[in-house]
GROMACS .gro file of C-alpha atoms in nm:
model
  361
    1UNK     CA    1   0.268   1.926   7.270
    2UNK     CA    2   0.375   2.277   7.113
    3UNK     CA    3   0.665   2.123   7.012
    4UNK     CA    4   0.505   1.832   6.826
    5UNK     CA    5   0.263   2.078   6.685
    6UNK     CA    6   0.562   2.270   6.604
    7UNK     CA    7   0.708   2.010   6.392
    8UNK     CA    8   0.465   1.899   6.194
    9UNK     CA    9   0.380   2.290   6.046
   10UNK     CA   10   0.753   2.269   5.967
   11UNK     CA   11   0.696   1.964   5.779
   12UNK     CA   12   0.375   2.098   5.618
   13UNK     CA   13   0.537   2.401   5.480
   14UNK     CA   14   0.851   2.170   5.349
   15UNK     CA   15   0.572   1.957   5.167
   16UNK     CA   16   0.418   2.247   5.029
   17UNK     CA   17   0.748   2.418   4.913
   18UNK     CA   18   0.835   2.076   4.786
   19UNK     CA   19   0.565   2.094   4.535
   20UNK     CA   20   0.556   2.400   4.412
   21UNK     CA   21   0.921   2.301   4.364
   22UNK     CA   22   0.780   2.036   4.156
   23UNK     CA   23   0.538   2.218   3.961
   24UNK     CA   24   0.753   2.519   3.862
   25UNK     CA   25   0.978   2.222   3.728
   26UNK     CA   26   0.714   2.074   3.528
   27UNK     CA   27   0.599   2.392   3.408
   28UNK     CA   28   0.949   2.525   3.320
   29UNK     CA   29   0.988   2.198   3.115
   30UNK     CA   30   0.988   2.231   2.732
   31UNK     CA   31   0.634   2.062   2.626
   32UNK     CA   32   0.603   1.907   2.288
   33UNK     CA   33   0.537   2.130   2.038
   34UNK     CA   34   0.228   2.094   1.732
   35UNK     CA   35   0.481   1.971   1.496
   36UNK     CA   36   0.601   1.715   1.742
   37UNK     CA   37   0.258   1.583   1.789
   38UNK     CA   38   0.211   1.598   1.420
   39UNK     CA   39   0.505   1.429   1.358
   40UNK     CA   40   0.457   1.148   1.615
   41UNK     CA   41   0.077   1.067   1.462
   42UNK     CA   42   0.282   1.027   1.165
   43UNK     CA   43   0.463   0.791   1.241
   44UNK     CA   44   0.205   0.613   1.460
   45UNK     CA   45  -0.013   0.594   1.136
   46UNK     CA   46   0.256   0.436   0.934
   47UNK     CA   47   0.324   0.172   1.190
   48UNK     CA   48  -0.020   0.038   1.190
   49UNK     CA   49  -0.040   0.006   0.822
   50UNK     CA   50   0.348  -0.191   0.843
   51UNK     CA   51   0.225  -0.422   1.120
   52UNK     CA   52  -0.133  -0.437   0.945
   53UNK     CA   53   0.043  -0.564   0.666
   54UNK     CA   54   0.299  -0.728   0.796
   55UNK     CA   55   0.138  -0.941   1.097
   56UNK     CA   56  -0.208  -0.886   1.097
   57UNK     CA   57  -0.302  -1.204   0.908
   58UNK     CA   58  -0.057  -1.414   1.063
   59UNK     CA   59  -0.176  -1.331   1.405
   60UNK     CA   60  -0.541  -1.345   1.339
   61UNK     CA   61  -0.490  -1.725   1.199
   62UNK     CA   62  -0.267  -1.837   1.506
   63UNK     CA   63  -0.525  -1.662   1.766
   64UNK     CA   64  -0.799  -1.871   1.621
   65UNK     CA   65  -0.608  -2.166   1.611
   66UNK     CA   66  -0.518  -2.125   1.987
   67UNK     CA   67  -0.900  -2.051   2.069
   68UNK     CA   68  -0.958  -2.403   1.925
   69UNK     CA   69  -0.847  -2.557   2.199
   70UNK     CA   70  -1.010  -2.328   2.471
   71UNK     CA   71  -1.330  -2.338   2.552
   72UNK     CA   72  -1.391  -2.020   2.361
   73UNK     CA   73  -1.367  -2.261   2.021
   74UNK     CA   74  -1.726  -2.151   1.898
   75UNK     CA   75  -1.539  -1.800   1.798
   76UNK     CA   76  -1.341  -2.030   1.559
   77UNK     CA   77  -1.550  -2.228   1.454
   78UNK     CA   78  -1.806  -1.958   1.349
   79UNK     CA   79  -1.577  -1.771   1.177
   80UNK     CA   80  -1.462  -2.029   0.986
   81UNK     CA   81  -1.844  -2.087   0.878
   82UNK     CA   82  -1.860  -1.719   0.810
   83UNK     CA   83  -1.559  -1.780   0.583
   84UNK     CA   84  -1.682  -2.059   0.347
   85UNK     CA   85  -2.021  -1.850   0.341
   86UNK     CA   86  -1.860  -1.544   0.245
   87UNK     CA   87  -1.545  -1.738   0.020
   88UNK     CA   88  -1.672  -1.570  -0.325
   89UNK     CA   89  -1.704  -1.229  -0.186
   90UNK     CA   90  -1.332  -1.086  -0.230
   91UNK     CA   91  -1.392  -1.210  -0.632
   92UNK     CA   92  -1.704  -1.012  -0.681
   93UNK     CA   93  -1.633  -0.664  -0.574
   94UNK     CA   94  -1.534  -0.677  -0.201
   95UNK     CA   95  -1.696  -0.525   0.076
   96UNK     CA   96  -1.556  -0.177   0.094
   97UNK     CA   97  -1.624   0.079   0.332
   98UNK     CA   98  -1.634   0.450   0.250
   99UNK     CA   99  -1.570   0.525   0.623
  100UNK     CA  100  -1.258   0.373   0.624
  101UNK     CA  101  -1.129   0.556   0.323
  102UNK     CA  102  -1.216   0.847   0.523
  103UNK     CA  103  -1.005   0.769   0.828
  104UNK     CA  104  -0.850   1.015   0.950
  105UNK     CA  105  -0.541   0.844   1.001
  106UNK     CA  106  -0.467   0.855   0.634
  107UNK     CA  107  -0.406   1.195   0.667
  108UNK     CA  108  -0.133   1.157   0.861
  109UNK     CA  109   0.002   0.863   0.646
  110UNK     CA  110  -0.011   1.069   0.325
  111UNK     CA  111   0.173   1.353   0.516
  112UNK     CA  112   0.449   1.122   0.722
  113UNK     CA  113   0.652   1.093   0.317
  114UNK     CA  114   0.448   1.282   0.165
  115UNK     CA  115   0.251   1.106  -0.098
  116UNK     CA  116   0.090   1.319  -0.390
  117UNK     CA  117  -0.136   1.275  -0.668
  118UNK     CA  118  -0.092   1.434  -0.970
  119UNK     CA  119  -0.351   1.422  -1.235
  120UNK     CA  120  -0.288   1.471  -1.631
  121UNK     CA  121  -0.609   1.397  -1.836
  122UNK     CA  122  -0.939   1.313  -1.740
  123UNK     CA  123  -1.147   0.993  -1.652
  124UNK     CA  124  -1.504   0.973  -1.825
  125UNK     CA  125  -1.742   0.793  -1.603
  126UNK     CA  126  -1.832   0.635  -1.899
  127UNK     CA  127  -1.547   0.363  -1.894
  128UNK     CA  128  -1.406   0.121  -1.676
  129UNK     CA  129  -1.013   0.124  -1.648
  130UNK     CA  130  -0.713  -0.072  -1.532
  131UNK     CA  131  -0.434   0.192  -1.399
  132UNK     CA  132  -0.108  -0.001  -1.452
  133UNK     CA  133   0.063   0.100  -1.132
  134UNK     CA  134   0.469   0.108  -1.158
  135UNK     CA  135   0.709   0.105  -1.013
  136UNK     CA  136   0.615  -0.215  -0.725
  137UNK     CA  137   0.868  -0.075  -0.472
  138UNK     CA  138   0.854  -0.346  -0.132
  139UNK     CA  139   0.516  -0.227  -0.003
  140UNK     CA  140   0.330  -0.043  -0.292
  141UNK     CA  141   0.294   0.307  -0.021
  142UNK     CA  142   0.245   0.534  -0.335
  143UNK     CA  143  -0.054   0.298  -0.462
  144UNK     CA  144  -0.214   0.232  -0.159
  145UNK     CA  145  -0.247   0.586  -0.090
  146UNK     CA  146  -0.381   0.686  -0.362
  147UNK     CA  147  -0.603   0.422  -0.465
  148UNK     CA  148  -0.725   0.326  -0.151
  149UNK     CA  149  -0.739   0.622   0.065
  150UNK     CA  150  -0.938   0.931   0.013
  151UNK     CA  151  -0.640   1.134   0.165
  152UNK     CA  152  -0.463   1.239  -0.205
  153UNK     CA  153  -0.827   1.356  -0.336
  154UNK     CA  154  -0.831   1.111  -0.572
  155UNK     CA  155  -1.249   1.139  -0.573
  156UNK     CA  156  -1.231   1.542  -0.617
  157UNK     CA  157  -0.955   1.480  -0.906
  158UNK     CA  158  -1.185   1.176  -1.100
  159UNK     CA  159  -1.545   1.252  -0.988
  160UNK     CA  160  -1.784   0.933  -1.076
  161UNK     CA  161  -1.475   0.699  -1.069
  162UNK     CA  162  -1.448   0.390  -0.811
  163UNK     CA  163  -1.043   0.274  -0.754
  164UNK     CA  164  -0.991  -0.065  -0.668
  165UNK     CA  165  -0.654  -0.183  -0.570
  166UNK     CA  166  -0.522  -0.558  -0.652
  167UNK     CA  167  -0.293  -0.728  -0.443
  168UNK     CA  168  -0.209  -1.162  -0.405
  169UNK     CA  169  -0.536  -1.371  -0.394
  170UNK     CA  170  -0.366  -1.565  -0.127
  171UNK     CA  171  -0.394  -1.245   0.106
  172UNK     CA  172  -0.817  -1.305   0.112
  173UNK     CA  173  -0.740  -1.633   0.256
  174UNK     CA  174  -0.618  -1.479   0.603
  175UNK     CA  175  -0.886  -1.427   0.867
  176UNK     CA  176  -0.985  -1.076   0.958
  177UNK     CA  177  -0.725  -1.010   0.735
  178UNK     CA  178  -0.944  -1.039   0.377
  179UNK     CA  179  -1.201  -0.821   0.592
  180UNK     CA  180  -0.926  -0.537   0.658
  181UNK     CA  181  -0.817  -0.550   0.292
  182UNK     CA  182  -1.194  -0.584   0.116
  183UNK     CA  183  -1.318  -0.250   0.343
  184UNK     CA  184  -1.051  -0.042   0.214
  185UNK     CA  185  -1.134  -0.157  -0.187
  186UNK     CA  186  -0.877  -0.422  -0.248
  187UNK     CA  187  -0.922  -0.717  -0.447
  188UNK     CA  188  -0.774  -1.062  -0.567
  189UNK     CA  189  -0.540  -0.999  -0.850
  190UNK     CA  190  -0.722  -1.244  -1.003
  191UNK     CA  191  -0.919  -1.277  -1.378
  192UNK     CA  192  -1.246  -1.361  -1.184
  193UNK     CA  193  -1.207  -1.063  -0.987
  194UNK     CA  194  -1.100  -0.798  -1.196
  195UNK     CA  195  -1.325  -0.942  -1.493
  196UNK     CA  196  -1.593  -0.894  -1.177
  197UNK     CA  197  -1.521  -0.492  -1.198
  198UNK     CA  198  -1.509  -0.449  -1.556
  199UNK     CA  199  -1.823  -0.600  -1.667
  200UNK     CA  200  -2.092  -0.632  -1.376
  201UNK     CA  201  -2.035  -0.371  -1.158
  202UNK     CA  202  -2.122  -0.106  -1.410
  203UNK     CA  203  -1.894   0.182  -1.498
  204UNK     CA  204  -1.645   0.426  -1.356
  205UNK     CA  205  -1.462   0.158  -1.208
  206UNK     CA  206  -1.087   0.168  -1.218
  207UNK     CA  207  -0.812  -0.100  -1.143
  208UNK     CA  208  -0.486  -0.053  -1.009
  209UNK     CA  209  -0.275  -0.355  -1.064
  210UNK     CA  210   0.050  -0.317  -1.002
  211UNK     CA  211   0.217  -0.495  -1.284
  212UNK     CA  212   0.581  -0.526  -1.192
  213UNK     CA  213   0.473  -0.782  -0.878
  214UNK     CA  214   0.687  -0.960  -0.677
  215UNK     CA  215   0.968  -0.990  -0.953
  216UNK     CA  216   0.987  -0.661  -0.993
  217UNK     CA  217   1.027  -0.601  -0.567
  218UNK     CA  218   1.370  -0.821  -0.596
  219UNK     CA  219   1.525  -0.534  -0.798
  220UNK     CA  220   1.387  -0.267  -0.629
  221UNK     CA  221   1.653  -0.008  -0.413
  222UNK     CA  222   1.744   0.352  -0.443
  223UNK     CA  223   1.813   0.531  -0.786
  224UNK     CA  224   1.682   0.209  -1.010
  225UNK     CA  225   1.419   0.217  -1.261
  226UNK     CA  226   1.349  -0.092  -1.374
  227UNK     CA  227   1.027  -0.246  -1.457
  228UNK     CA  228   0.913  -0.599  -1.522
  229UNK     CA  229   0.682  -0.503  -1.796
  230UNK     CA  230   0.790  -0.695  -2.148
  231UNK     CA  231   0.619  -0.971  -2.116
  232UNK     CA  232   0.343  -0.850  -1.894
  233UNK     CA  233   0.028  -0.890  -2.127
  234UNK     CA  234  -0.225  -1.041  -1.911
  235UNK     CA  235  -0.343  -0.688  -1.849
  236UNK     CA  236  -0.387  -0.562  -2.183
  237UNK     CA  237  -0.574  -0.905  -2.294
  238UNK     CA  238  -0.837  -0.838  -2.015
  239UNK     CA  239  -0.831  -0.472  -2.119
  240UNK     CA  240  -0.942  -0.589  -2.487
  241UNK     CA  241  -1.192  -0.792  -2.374
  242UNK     CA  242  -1.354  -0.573  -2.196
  243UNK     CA  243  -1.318  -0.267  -2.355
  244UNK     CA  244  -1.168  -0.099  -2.052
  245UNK     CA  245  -0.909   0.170  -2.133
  246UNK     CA  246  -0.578   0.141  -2.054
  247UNK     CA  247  -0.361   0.456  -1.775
  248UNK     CA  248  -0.055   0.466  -1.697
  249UNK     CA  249   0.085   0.580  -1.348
  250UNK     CA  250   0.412   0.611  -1.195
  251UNK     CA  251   0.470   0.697  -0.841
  252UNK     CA  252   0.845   0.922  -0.820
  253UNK     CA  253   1.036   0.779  -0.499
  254UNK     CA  254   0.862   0.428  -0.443
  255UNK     CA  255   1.196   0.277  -0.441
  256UNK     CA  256   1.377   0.511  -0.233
  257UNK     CA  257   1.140   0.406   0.081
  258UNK     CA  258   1.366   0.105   0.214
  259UNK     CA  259   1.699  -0.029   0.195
  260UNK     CA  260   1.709  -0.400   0.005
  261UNK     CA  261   1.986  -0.668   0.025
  262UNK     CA  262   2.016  -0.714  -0.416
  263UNK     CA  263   2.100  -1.035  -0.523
  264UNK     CA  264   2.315  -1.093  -0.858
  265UNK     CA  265   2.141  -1.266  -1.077
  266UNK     CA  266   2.274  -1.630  -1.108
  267UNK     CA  267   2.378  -1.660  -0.685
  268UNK     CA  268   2.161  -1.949  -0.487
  269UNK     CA  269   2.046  -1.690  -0.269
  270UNK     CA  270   1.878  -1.494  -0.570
  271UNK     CA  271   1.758  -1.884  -0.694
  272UNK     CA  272   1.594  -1.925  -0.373
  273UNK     CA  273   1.424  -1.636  -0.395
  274UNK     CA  274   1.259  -1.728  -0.738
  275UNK     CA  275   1.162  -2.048  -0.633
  276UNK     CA  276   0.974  -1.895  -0.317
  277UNK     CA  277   0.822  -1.675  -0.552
  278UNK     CA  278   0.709  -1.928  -0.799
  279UNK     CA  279   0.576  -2.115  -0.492
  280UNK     CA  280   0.416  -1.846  -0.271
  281UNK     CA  281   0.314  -1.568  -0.529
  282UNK     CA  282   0.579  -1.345  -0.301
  283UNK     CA  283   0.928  -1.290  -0.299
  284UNK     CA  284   1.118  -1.339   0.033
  285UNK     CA  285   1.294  -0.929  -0.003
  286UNK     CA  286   1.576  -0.850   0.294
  287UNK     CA  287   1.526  -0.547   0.309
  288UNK     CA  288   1.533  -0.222   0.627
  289UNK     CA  289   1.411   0.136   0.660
  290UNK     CA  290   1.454   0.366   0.981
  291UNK     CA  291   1.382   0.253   1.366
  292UNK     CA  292   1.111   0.370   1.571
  293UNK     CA  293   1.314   0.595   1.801
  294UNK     CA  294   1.518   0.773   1.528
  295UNK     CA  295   1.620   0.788   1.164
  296UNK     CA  296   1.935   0.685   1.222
  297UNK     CA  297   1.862   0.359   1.313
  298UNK     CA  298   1.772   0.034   1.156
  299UNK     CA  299   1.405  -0.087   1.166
  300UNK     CA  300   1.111  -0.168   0.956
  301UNK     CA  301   0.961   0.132   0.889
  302UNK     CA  302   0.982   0.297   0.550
  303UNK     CA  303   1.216   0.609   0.519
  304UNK     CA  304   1.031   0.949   0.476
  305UNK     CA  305   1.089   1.047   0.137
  306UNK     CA  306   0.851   1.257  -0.128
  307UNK     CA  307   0.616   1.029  -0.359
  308UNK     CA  308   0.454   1.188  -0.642
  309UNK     CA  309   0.190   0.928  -0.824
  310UNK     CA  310   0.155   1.093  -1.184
  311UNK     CA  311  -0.170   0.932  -1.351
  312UNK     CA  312  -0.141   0.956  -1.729
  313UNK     CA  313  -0.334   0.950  -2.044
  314UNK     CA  314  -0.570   0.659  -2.113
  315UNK     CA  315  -0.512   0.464  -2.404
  316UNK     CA  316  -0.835   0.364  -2.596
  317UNK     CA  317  -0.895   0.029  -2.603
  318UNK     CA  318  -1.210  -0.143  -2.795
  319UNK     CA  319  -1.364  -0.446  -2.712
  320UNK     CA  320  -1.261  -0.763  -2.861
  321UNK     CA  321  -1.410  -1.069  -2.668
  322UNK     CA  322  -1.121  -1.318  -2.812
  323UNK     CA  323  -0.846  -1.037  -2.926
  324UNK     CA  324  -0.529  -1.203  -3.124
  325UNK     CA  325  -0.200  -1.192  -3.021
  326UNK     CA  326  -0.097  -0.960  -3.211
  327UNK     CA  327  -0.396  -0.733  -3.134
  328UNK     CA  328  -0.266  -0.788  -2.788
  329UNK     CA  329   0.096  -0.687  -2.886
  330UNK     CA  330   0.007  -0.368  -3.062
  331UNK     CA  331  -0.213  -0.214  -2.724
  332UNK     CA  332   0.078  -0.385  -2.502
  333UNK     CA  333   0.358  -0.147  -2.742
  334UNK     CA  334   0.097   0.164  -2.721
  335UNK     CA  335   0.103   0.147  -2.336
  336UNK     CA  336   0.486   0.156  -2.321
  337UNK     CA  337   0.492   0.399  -2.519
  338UNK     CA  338   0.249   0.630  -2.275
  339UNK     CA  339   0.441   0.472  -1.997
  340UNK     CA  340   0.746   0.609  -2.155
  341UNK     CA  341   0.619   0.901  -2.230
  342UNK     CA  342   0.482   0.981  -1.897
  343UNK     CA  343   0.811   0.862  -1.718
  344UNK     CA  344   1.045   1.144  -1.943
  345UNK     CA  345   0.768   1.471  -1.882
  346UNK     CA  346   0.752   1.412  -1.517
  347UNK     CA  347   1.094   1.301  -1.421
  348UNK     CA  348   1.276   1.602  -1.387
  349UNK     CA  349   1.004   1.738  -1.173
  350UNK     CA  350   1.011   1.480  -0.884
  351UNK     CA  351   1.349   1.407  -0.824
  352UNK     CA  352   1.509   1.230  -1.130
  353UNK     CA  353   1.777   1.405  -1.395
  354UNK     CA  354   1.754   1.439  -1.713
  355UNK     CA  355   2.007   1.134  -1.809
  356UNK     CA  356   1.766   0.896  -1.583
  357UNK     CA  357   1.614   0.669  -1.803
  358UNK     CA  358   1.290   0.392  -1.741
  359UNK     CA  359   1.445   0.017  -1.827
  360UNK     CA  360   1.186  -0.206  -1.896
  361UNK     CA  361   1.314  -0.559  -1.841
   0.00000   0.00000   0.00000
């Protein structure tokens, strides 16, 4: 009996030892530090918005498929009720929510690149606006940010103004997905929609559209500058006729966020991607940024590199309910011109030389 007794003490005290072994281990291991955490919330907040943007939609409509043929259906088929109830809704303002512009999440977004605002003249409350939003880039990070989050102070820089955000109409036809993107103050890029804005929901309102689109996303990679603008007037005829003022932005280091695959102009792979565009409203990019594990390697997340969103001087536009062409080609030149203009004060300052110049195709 002693001996038994005996033997299990000695195995009590080797447990115990065993432990503290462990513990002193633990303890003596390096824990993360507050810029670790920081910087993996950072990168957590950036891979929601990829995948919200990415798959969101696409999952949303295959899960309610699928439930069509469970007997959870009535999910499906009430939503898709909701949906022709609530069809006109992204074309008449959205349903955003303040809250979400507040998410905290945005914070650490903005700070993962980071992504700046930079304000040069003021916004009267008075007018409504349409910010011409350049360069596209392949996911639009600078305008998002600063347009739809409240993480760049865009609110404390314009007090009284309301930023909307336009992206593809065909995006509102997604389930859950038009819900995610009408919260946060996007709309259709649509005349119905942004005519909505302009001339029944008061004033202060201003809308982004970014005016380069999907052509303009084929061209985009490091070190270019070149914007699908020329023959853009859509924007400036809905600016005369409805007397909303015309501002120029530019966001510094949108195109330095990914990697693309450029096509030459004139190869069937370039043709195919035109086509798809024509057909779809978006063009099919190949592009890569940095892995989830480490820079070095190849993923889908965008690169962390400085974006500075310059917002410049409006240019006054009256209201002419049925303006001419030429009335439309005059405003079209004078926004160029700011564009220009903006592009040469500010390039210097965020990353461009003084021989880089803005080529507007």
């Amino acid at each position: 009996m002693k001996t038994i007794i005996a033997a299990c003490s000695q195995n009590l005290s080797g447990s115990r030892a065993s432990i503290q072994s462990t513990l002193r281990t633990l303890l003596a291991a390096p824990w993360p530090s507050q810029r670790d955490i920081r910087s993996w919330l950072q990168l957590l907040s950036v891979l929601q918005w990829v995948l919200s943007f990415l798959l969101l939609g696409t999952i949303s409509l295959l899960l309610l498929i699928y439930l069509v043929f469970t007997s959870f259906w009535p999910i499906s088929v009430l939503y898709l009720a909701w949906i022709i109830f609530d069809w006109d809704t992204p074309e008449k303002g959205g349903r955003r929510l303040p809250c979400l512009r507040r998410w905290p999440v945005w914070r650490h977004f903005r700070d993962y690149f980071p992504v700046k605002l930079v304000k040069t003249h003021d916004l009267s409350p008075s007018h409504n606006y349409i910010i011409g939003s350049h360069p596209h880039g392949i996911l639009c990070v600078g305008a998002f940010c600063n347009f739809i989050t409240g993480s760049t102070g865009f609110g404390e820089m314009f007090p009284g103004i309301r930023p909307f955000l336009t992206t593809l109409a065909g995006n509102f036809r997604l389930p859950v997905f038009r819900e995610y993107l009408m919260s946060g103050g996007l709309c259709p890029v649509t005349r119905r929609a942004i005519g909505y804005l302009l001339s029944k929901n008061g004033t202060g309102n201003a809308v982004a559209i970014v005016i380069g689109g999907a052509a303009e996303s084929l061209s985009c990679h490091p070190g270019v500058t070149t914007l699908i603008l020329k023959n853009r007037k859509g924007f400036v005829r809905m600016a005369l006729q409805h007397g909303a003022h015309l501002v120029p932005s530019f966001s510094f280091g949108e195109n330095d966020l990914f990697r693309q695959v450029v096509f030459e102009e004139g190869s069937w792979m370039r043709s195919i991607q035109h086509r798809f565009q024509k057909m779809m409203g978006f063009a099919p990019c190949i592009f890569y940024g940095r892995g989830l594990t480490s820079v070095r390697s190849w993923g889908f997340l965008p690169y962390a590199r400085p974006i500075t969103t310059v917002v410049g001087e409006p240019v006054m536009v009256p209201k002419i309910e049925d303006p001419s062409c030429e009335m439309v080609d005059m405003y079209h030149k004078m926004y160029v011109r700011s564009l220009l203009k903006l592009f040469n004060e500010n390039k210097t300052k965020y990353g461009l030389s003084e021989a880089d110049e803005l080529h507007i195709l």
